[in-house]
mmCIF file of C-alpha atoms in Angstrom:
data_model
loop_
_atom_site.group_PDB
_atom_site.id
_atom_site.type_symbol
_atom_site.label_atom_id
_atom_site.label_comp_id
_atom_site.label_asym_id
_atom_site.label_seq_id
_atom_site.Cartn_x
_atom_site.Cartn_y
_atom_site.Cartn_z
ATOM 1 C CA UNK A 1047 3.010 -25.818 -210.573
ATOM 2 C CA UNK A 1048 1.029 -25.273 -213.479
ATOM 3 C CA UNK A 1049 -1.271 -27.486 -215.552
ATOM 4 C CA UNK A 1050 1.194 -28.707 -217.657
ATOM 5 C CA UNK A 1051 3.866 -29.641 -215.780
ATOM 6 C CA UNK A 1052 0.847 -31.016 -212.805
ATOM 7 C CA UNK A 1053 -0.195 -33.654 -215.871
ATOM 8 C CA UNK A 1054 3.775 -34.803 -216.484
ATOM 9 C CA UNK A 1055 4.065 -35.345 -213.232
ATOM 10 C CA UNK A 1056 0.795 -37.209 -212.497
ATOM 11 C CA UNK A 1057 1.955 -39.177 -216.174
ATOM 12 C CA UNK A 1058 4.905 -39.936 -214.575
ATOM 13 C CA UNK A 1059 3.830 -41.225 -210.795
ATOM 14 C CA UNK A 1060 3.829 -44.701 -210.431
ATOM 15 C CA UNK A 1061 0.270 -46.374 -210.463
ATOM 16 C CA UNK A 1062 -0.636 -48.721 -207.882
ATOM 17 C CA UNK A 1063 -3.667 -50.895 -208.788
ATOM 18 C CA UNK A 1064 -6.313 -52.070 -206.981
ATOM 19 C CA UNK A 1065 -9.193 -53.773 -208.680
ATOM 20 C CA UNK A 1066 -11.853 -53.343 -206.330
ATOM 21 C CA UNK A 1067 -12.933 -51.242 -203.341
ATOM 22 C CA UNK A 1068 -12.408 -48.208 -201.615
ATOM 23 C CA UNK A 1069 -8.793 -48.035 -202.882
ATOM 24 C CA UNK A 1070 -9.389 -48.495 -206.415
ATOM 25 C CA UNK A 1071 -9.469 -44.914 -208.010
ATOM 26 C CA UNK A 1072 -6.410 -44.661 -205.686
ATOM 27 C CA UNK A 1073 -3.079 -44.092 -207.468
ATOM 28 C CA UNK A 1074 -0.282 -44.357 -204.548
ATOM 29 C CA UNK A 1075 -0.586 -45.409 -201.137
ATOM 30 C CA UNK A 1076 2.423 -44.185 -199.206
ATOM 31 C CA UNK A 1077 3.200 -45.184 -195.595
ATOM 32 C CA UNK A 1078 4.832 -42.501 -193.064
ATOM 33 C CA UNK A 1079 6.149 -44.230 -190.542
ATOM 34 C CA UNK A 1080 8.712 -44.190 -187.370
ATOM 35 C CA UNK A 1081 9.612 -47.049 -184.823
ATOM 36 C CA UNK A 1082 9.924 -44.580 -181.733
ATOM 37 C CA UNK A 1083 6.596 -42.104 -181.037
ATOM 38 C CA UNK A 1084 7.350 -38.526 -180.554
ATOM 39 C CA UNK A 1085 9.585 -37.654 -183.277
ATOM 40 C CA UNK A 1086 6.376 -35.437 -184.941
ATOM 41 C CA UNK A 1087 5.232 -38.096 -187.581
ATOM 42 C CA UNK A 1088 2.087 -37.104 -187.922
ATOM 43 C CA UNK A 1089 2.956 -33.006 -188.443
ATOM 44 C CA UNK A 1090 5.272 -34.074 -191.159
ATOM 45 C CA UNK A 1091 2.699 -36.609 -192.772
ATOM 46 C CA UNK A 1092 -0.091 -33.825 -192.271
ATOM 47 C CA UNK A 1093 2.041 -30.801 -193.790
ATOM 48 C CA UNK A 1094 2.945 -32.982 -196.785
ATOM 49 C CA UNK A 1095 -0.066 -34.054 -197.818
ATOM 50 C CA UNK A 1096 -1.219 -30.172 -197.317
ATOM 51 C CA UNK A 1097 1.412 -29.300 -199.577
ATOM 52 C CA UNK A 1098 0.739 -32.109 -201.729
ATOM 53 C CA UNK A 1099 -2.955 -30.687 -202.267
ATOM 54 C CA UNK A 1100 -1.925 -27.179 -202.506
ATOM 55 C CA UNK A 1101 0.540 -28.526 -205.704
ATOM 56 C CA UNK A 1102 -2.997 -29.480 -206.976
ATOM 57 C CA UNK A 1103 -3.018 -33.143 -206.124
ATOM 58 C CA UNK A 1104 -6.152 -35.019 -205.132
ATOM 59 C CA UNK A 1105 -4.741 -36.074 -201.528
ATOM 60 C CA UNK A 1106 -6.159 -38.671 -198.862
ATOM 61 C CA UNK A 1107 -4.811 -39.098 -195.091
ATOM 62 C CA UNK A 1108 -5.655 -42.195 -193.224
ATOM 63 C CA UNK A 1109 -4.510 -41.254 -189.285
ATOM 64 C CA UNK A 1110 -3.864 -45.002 -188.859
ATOM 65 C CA UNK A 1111 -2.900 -44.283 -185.190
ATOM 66 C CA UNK A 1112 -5.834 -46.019 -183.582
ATOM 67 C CA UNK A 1113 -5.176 -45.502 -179.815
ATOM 68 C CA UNK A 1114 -3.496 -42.245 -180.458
ATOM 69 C CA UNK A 1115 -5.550 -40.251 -183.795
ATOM 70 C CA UNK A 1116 -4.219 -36.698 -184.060
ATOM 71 C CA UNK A 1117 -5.093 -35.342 -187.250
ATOM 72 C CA UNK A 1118 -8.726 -34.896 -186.292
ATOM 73 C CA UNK A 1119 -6.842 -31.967 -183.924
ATOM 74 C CA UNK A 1120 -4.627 -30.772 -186.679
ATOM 75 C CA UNK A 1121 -6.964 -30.298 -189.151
ATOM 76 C CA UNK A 1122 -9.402 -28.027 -187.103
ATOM 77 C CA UNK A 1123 -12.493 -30.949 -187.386
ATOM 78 C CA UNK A 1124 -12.131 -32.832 -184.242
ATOM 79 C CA UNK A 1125 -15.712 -32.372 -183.378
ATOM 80 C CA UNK A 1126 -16.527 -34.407 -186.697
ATOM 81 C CA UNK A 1127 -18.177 -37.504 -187.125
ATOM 82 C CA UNK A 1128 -18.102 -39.634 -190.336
ATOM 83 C CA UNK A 1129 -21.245 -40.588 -192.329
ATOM 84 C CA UNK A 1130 -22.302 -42.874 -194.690
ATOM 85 C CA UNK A 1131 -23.201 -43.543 -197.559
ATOM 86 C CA UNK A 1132 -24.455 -46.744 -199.736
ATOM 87 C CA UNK A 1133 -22.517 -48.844 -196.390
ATOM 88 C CA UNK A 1134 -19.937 -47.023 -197.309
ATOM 89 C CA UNK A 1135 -18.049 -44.738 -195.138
ATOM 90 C CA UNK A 1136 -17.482 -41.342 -196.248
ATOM 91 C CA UNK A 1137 -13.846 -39.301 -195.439
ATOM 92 C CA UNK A 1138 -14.316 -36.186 -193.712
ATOM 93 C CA UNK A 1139 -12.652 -33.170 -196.135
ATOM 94 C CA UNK A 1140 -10.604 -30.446 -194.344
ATOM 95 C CA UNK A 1141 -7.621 -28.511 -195.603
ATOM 96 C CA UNK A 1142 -7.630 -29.300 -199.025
ATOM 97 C CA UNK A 1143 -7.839 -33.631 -197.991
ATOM 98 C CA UNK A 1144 -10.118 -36.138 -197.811
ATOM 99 C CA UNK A 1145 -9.423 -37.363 -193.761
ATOM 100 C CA UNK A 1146 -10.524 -40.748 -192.080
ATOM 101 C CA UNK A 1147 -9.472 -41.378 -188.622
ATOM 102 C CA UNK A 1148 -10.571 -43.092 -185.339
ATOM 103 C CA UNK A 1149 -10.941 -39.473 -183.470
ATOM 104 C CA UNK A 1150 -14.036 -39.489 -185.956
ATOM 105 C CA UNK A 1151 -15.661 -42.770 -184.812
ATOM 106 C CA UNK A 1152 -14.734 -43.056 -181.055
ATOM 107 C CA UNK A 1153 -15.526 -39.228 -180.526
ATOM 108 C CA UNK A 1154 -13.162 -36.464 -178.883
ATOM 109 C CA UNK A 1155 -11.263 -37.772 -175.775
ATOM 110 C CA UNK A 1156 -12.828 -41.446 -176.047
ATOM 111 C CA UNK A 1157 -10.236 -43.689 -175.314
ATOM 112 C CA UNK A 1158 -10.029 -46.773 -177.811
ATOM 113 C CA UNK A 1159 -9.609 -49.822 -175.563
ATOM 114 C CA UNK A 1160 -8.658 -52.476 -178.270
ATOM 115 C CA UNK A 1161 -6.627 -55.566 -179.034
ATOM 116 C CA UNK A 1162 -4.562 -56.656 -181.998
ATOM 117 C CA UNK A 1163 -7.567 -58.356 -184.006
ATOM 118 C CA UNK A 1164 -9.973 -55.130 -183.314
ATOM 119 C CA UNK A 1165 -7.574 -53.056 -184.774
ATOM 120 C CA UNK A 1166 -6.747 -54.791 -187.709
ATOM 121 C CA UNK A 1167 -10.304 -55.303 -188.242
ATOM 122 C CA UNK A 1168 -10.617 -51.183 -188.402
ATOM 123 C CA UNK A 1169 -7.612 -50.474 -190.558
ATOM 124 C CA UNK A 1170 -9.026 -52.908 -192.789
ATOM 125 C CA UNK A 1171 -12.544 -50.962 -192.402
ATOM 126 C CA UNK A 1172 -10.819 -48.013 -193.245
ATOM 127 C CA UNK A 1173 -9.207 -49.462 -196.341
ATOM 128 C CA UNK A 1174 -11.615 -51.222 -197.817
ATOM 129 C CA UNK A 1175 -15.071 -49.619 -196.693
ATOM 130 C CA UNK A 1176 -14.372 -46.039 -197.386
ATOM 131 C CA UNK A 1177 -14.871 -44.083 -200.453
ATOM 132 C CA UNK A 1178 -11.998 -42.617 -200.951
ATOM 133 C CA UNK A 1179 -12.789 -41.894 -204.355
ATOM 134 C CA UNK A 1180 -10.452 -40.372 -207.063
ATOM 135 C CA UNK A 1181 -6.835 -39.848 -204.996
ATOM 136 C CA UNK A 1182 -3.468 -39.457 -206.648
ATOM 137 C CA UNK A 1183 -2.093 -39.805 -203.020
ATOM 138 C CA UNK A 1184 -3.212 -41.886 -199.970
ATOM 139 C CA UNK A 1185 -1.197 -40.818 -196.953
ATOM 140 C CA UNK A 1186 -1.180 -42.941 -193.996
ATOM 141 C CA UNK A 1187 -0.193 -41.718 -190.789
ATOM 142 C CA UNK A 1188 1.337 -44.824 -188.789
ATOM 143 C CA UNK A 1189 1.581 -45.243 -184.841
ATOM 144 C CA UNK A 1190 5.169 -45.476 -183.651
ATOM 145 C CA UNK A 1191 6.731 -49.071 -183.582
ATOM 146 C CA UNK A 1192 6.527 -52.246 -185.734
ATOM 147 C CA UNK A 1193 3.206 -53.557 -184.112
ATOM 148 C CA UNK A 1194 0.031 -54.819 -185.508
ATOM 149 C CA UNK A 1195 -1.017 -51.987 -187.167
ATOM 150 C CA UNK A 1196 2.025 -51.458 -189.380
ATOM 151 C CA UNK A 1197 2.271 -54.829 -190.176
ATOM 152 C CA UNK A 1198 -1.310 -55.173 -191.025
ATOM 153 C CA UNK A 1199 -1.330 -52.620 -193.430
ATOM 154 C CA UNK A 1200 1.881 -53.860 -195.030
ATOM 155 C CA UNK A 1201 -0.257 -57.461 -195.600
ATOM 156 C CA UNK A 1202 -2.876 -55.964 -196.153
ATOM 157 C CA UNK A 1203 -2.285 -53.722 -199.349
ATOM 158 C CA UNK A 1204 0.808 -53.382 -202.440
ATOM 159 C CA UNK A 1205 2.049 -50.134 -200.763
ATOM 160 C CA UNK A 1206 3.915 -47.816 -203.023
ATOM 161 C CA UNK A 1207 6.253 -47.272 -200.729
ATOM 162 C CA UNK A 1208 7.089 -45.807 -197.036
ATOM 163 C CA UNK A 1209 8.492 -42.443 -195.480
ATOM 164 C CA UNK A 1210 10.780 -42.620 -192.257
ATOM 165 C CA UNK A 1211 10.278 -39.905 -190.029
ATOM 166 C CA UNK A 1212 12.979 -39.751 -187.356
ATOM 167 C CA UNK A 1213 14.952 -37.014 -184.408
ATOM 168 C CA UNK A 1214 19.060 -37.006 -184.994
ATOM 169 C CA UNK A 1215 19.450 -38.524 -181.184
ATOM 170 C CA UNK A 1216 20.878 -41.755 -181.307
ATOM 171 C CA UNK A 1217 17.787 -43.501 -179.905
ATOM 172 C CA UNK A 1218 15.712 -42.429 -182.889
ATOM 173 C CA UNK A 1219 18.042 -43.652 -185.258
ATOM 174 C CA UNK A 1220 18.748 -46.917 -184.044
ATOM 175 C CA UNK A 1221 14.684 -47.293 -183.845
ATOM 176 C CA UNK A 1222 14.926 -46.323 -187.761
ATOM 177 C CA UNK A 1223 17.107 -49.325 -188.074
ATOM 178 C CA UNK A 1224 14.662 -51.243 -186.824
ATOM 179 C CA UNK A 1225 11.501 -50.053 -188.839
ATOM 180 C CA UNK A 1226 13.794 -50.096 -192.216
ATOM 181 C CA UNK A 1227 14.250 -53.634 -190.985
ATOM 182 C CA UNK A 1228 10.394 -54.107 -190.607
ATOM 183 C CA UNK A 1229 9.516 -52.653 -193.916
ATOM 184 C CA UNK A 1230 12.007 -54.468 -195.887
ATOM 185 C CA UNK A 1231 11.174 -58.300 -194.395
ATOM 186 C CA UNK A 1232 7.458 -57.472 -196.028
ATOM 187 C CA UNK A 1233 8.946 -56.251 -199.506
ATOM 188 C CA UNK A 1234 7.615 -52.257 -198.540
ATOM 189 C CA UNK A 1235 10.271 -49.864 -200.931
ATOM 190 C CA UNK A 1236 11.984 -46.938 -198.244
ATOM 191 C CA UNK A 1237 11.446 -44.139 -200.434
ATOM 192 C CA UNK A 1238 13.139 -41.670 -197.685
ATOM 193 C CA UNK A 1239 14.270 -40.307 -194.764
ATOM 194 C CA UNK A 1240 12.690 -37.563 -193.175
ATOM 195 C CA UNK A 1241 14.464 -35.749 -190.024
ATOM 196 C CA UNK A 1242 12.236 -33.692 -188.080
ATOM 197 C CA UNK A 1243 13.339 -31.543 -184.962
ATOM 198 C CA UNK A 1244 16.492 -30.934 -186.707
ATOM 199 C CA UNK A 1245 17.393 -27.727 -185.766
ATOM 200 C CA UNK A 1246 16.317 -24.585 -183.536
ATOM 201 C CA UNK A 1247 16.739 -21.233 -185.248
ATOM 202 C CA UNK A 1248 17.371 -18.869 -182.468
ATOM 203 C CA UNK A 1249 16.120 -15.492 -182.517
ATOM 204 C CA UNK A 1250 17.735 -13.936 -180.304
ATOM 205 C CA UNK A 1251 20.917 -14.530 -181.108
ATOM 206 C CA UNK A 1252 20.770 -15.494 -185.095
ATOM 207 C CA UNK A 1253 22.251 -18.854 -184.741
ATOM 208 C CA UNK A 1254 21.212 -21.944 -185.431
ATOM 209 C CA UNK A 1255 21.150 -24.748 -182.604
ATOM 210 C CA UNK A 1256 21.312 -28.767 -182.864
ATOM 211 C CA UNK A 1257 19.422 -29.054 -179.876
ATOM 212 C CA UNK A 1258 19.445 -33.443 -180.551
ATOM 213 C CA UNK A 1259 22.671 -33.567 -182.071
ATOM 214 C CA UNK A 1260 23.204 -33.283 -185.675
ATOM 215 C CA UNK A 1261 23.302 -35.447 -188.960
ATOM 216 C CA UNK A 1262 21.830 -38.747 -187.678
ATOM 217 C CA UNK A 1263 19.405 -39.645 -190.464
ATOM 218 C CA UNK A 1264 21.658 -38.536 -193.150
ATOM 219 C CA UNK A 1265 24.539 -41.012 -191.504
ATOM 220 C CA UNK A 1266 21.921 -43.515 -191.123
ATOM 221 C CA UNK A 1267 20.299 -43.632 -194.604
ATOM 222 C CA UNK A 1268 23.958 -43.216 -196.205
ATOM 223 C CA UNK A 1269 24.950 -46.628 -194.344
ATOM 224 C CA UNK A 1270 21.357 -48.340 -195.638
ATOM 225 C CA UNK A 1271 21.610 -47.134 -198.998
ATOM 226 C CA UNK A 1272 18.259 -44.978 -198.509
ATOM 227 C CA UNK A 1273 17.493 -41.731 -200.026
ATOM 228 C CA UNK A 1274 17.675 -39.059 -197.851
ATOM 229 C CA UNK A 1275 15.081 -36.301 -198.278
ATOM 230 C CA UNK A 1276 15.913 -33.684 -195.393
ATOM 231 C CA UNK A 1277 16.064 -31.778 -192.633
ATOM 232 C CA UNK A 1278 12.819 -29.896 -190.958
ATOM 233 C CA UNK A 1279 13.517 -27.464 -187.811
ATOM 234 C CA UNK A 1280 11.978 -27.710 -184.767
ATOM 235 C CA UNK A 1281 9.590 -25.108 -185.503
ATOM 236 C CA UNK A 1282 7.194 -22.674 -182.703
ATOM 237 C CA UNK A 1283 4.905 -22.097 -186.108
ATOM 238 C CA UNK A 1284 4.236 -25.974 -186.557
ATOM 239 C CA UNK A 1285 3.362 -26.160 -183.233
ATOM 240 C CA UNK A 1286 1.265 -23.587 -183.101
ATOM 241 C CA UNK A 1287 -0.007 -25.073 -186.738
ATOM 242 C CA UNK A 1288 -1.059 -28.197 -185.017
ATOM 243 C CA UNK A 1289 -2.974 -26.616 -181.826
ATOM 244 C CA UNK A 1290 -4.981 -24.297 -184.125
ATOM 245 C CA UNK A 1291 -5.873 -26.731 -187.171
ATOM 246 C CA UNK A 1292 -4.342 -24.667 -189.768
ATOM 247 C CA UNK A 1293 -1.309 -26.801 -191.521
ATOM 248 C CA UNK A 1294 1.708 -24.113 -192.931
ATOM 249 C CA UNK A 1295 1.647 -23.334 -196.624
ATOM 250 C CA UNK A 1296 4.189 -21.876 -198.737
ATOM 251 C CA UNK A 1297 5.483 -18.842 -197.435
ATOM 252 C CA UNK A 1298 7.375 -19.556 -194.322
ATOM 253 C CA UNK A 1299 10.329 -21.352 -194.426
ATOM 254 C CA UNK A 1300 8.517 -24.410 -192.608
ATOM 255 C CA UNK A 1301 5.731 -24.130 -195.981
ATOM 256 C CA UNK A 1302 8.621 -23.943 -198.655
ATOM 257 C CA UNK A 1303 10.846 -27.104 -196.982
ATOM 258 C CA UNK A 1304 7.289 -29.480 -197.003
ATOM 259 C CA UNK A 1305 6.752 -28.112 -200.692
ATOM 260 C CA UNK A 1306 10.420 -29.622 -201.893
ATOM 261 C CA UNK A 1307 9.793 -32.709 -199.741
ATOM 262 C CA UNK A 1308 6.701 -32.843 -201.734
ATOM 263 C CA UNK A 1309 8.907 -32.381 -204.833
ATOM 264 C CA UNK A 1310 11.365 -35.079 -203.476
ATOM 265 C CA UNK A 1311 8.434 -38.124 -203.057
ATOM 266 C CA UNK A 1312 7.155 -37.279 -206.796
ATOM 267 C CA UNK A 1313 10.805 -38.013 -208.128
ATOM 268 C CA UNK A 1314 11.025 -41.009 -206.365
ATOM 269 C CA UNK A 1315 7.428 -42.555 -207.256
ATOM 270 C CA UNK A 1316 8.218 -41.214 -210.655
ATOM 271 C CA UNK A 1317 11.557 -42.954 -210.614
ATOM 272 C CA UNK A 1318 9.642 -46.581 -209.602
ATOM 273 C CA UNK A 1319 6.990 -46.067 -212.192
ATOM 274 C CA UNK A 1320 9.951 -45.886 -215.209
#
């Protein structure tokens, strides 16, 4: 993307204000979410906000999965801690992003042994008390489920809107149901449907396999009336991706699907902000 078209784009992409605090040089804050864990949330939320930055957007991820952080590991700076500055905490920048997760407060391996009201109180922390600065995106990684921590942050800020991330099996789906459901009884905009673990391309023998069945999410977001963005294979590279703290860019064919998916939550921020 060059300059010009980066500046229609960033003309175009709806503005969510904030007067005051850490969020207020932040244009969008989008939600990734699922209701079931396991369905590779936080790869997809990672590897489009990598994509995001590569595009030449200023991009933020909040791993909002307290008991559970990841992105520390998938970002290669799990042995990070965060600092401070003017009481103000300061976002740990890897891969192109600014980052702010629990991995970086409780340490590597620390378990965080919290309730409901600790939790919110961090999220909140996270929001408000960090300087994220200049962002044209805020990712936030969500734990699975419609718990505390989803809800809080729904409350909490005007979200621009939220990403489902689900599997095709049946279970997944009817889970999406239920987080659709969640989102929508706090006035949060769906802005699409992600399905992850779509597909296996098979080397061996050159065919493609629907290891979890096939064509859930589209069925799904056709009966909700909810856009749906596409379909992401279950990959050996993102895996290995993940382990080794390097998210895919471009080039492979995992790199080029993020990139439209990219693509596909400009339109529809651009398409709010009209």
């Amino acid at each position: 993307m060059d300059s010009v078209q980066d500046n229609q784009h960033k003309d175009k992409i709806h503005r969510t204000l904030y007067g005051e605090g850490g969020l207020a040089e932040v244009r969008n804050v989008v939600a990734v979410g699922s209701s079931k864990g396991g369905v590779g949330k936080s790869t997809v939320c990672l590897h489009l906000a990598a994509s995001l930055a590569d595009s030449g957007y200023k991009v933020g991820v909040l791993d909002a999965d307290m008991f559970g952080p990841s992105i520390p590991l998938m970002t290669g700076v799990q042995g990070e801690s965060i600092t401070s500055e003017n009481d103000q905490l300061v976002p740990v920048k890897a891969c192109g992003l600014s980052l702010m997760s629990m991995g970086f407060v409780a340490g590597r391996n620390a378990p965080v042994m919290w309730r409901g009201p600790l939790l919110a109180q961090a999220l909140r922390q996270f929001l408000d008390q960090v300087v994220w600065g200049d962002l044209d995106f805020l990712l936030v990684d969500l734990p699975p489920g419609t718990g505390d921590i989803p809800l809080s942050l729904c409350q909490s800020i005007a979200l621009s809107g939220a990403l489902i991330v689900t599997t095709p099996q049946n279970v997944a789906i009817e889970d999406v149901s239920r987080g659709i459901a969640m989102f929508g009884k706090v006035e949060v905009e769906i802005l699409g449907i992600i399905e992850n673990m779509s597909y296996y391309n098979c080397e061996k023998c050159n065919k493609r396999h629907q290891i979890f069945g096939e064509g859930g999410a589209l069925s799904i977001s056709k009966q909700l009336g909810v856009n749906f963005y596409g379909n992401l294979p279950l990959s050996l590279s993102l895996r290995k991706a993940g382990d080794e703290g390097r998210p895919l860019i471009g080039g492979e064919e995992e790199g080029k699907l993020f990139k439209l998916l990219g693509e596909k939550l400009i339109n529809s921020l651009s398409s709010i902000g009209t």
